GROMACS .gro file of C-alpha atoms in nm:
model
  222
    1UNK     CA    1  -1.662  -7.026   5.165
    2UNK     CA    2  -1.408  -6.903   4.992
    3UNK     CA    3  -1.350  -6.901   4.591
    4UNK     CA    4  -1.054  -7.048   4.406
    5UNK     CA    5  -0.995  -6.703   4.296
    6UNK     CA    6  -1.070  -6.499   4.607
    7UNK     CA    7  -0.799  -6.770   4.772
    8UNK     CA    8  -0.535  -6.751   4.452
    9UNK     CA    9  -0.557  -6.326   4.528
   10UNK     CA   10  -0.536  -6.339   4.923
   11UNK     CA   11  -0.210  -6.548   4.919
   12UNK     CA   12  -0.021  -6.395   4.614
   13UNK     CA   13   0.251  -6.139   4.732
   14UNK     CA   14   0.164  -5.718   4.665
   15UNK     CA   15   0.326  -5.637   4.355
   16UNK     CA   16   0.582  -5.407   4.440
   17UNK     CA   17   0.558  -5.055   4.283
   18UNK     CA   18   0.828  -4.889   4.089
   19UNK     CA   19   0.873  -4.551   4.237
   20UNK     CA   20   1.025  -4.180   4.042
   21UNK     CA   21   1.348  -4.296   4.243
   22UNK     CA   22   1.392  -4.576   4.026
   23UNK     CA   23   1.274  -4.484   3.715
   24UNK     CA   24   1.554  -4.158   3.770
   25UNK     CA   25   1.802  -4.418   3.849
   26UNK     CA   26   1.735  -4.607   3.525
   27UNK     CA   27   1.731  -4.283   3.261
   28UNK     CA   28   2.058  -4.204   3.465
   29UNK     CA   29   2.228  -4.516   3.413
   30UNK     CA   30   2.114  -4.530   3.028
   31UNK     CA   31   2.225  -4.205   3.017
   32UNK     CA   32   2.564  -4.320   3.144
   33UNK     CA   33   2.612  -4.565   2.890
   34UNK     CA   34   2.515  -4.374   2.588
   35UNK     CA   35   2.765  -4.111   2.725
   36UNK     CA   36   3.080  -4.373   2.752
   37UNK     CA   37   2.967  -4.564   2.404
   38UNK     CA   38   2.974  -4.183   2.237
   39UNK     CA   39   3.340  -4.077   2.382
   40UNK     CA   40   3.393  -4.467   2.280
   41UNK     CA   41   3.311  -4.384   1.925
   42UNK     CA   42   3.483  -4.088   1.948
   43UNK     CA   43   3.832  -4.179   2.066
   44UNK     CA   44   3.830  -4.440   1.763
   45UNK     CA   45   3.751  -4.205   1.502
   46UNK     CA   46   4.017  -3.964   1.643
   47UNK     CA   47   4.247  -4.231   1.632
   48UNK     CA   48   4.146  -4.340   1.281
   49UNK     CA   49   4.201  -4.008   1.101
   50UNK     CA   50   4.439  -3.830   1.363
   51UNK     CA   51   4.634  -4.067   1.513
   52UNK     CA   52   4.895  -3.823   1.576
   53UNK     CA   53   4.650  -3.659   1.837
   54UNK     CA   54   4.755  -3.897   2.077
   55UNK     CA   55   5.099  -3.814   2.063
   56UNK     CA   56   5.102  -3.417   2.098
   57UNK     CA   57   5.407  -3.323   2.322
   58UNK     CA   58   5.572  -3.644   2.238
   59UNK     CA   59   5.410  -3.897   2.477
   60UNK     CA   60   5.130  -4.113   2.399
   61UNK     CA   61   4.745  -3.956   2.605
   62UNK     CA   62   4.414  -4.161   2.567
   63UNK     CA   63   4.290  -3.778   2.562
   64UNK     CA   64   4.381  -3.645   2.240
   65UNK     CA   65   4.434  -3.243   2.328
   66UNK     CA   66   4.759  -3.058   2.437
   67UNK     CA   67   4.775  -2.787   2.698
   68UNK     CA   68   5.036  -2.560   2.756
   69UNK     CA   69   5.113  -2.181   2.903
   70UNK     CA   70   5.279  -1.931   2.888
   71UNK     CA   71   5.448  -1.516   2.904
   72UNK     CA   72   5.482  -1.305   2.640
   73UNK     CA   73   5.736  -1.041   2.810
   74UNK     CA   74   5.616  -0.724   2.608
   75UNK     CA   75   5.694  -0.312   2.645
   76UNK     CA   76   5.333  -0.297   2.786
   77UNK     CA   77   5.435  -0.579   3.061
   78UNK     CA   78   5.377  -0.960   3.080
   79UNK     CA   79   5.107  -1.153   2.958
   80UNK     CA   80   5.013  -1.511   3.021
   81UNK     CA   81   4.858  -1.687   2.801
   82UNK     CA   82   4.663  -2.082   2.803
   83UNK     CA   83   4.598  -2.257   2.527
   84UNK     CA   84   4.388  -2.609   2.511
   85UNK     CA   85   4.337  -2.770   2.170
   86UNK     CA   86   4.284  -3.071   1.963
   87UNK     CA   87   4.213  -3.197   1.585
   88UNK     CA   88   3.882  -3.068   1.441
   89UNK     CA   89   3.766  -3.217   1.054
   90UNK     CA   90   3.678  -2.813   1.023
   91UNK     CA   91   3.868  -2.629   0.816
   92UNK     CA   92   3.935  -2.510   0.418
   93UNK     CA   93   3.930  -2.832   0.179
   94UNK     CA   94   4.119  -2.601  -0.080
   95UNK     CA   95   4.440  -2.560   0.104
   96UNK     CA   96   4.432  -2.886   0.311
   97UNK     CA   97   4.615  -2.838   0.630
   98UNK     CA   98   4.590  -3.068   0.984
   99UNK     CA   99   4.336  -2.811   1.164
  100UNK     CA  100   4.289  -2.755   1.517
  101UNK     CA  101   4.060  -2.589   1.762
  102UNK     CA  102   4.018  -2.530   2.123
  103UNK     CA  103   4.010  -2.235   2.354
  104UNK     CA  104   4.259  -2.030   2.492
  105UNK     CA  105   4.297  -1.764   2.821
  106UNK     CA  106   4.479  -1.434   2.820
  107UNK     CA  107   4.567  -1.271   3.148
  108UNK     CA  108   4.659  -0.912   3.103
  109UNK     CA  109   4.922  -0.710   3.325
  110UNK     CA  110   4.614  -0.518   3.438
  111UNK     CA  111   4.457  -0.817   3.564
  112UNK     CA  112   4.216  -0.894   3.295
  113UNK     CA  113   4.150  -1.226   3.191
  114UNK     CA  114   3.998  -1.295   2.838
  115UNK     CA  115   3.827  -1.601   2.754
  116UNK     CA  116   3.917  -1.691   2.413
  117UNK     CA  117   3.826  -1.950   2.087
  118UNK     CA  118   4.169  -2.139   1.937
  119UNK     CA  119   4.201  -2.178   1.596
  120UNK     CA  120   4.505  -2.335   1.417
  121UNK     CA  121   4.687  -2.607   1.169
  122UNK     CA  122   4.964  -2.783   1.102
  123UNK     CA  123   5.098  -2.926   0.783
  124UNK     CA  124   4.820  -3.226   0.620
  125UNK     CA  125   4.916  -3.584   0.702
  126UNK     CA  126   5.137  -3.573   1.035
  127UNK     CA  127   5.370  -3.840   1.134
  128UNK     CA  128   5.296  -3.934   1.514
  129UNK     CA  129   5.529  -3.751   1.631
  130UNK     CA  130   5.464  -3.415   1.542
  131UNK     CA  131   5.834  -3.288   1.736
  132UNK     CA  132   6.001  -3.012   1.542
  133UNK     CA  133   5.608  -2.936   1.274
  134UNK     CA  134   5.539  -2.599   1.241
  135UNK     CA  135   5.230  -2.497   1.387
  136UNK     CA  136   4.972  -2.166   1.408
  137UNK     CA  137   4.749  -2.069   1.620
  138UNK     CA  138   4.463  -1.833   1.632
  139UNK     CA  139   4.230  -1.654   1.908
  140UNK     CA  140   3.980  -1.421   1.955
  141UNK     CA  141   3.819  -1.295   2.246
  142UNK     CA  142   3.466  -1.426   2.355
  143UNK     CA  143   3.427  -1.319   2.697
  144UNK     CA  144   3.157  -1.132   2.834
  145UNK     CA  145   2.865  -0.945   2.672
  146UNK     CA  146   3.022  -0.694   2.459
  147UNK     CA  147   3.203  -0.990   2.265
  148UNK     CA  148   2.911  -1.221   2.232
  149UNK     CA  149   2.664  -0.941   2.136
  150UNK     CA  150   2.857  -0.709   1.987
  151UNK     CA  151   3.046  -0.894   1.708
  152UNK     CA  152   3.392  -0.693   1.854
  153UNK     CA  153   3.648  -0.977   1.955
  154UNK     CA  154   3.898  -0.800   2.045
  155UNK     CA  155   4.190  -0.893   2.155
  156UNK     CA  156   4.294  -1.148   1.896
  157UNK     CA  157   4.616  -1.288   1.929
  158UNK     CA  158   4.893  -1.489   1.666
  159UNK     CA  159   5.091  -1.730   1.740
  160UNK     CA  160   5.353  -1.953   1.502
  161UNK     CA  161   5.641  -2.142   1.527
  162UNK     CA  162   5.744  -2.496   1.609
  163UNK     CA  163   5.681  -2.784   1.828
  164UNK     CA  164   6.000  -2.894   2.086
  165UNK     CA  165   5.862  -3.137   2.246
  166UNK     CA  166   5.711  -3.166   2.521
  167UNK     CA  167   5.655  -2.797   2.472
  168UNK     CA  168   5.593  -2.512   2.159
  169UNK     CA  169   5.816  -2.244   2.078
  170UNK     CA  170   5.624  -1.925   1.898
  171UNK     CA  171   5.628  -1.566   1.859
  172UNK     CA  172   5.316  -1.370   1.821
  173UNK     CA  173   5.359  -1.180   1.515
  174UNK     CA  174   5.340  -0.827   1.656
  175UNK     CA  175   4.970  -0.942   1.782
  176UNK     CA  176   5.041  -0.817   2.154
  177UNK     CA  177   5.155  -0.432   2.016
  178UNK     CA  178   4.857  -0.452   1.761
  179UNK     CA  179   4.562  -0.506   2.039
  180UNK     CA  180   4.692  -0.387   2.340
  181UNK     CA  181   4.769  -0.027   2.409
  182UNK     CA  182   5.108   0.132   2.614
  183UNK     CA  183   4.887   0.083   2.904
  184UNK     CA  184   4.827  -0.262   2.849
  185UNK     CA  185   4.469  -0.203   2.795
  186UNK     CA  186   4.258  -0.331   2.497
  187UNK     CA  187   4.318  -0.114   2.204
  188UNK     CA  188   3.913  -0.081   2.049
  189UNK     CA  189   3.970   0.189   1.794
  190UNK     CA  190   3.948   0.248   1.431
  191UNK     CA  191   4.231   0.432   1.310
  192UNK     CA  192   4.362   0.337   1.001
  193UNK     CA  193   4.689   0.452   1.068
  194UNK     CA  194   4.686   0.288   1.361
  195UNK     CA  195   5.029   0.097   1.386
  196UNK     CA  196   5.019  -0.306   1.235
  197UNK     CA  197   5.386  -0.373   1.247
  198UNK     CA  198   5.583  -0.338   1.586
  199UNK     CA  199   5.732  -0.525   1.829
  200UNK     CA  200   5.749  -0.927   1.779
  201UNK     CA  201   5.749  -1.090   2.143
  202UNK     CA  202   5.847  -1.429   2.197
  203UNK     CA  203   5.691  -1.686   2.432
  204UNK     CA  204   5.752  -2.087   2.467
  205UNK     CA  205   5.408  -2.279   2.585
  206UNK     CA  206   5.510  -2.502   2.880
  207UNK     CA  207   5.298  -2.806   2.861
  208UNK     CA  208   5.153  -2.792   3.222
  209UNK     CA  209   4.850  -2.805   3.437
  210UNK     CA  210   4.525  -2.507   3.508
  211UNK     CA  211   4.612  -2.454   3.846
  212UNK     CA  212   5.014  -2.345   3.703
  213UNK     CA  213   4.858  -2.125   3.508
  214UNK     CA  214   4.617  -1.965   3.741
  215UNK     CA  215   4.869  -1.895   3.982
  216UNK     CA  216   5.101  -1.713   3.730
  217UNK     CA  217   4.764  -1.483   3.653
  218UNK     CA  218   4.735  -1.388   4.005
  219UNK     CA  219   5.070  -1.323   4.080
  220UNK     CA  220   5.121  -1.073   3.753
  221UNK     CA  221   4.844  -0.868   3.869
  222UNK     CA  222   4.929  -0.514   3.889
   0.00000   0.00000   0.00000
């Protein structure tokens, strides 16, 4: 005969096992949601203490960056330059400015394409429309092994002038004839009377997509 308790564990169901599948599927989903509550927090902070961010170009962007490209039509030939960039809270509390950071692409008229960090400001407590604010910009190469190891960042490129929206209007303060060579290669020496004043080229950032961009590199390749 039977036992209460041999009977009670015959006819309850098999517990069904958890498997890695679902625990995966779990962590993923938490993941998920830590993820959206972060860029959550984020967005509202950005909005809080740089509202203008939202408004770079002159219309309104839940994502607070501005992206625009570029030629700078120098002797050595044309360069096109990306730039990508945002508000940062980094920056000198001496001289209080509205800083920015980002990154930034060069393609050369040799067909090199540099991989650069963006650096700027803009004048301390911006209206939302930032149309007509002067602006500068910063960048220094980081691409490859000889830039990350070698401390050598060269090129670094200027850039300052005005916003006309949706687009910026610049010059780059003689930066192009400073790093770059007749050639239009990279200019690596150490000659102190190496030129630092020359030709001042020029350029208006065209606030546009990657792929424009990209397809302007490829077709200035000599």
């Amino acid at each position: 005969m039977r036992t209460p308790d041999l009977q009670a564990q015959l006819s309850s169901p098999p517990k069904v096992r958890r498997g890695c599948l679902g625990c995966l599927g779990q962590l993923v989903w938490q993941s998920g949601v830590i993820l959206l509550l972060g860029a959550v927090v984020i967005l509202a902070l950005t909005g809080l203490f740089y509202p203008w961010a939202f408004y770079l170009g002159g219309k309104f962007h839940i994502i607070p960056y501005w992206q625009g490209w570029g030629k700078l039509h120098a002797k050595s030939g044309d360069y096109v330059l990306l730039v990508r960039f945002g508000p940062t809270p980094r920056g000198s509390r001496i001289i209080p400015h509205s800083n920015l950071n980002g990154v930034a692409y060069l393609c050369t008229p040799r067909g090199e394409r540099f991989y650069m960090h963006l650096g700027g400001s803009m004048r301390p407590h911006l209206n939302l429309s930032t149309d007509r604010e002067a602006i500068g910009l910063y960048m220094d190469n980081w691409s490859g092994l000889h830039a990350q190891f070698s401390g050598d960042h060269r090129p670094s490129i200027q850039l300052s002038g005005h916003w006309q929206n949706p687009d910026l209007v610049m010059d780059d303060h003689g930066s192009i004839f400073r790093e770059f060579r007749p050639d239009a290669t990279v200019y690596r020496g150490h000659d102190p009377n190496h030129p630092y004043n020359g030709e001042t080229v020029p350029i208006t950032l065209l606030n546009a997509p990657y792929p424009d961009f990209d397809a302007a590199c490829k077709a200035e390749k000599r």
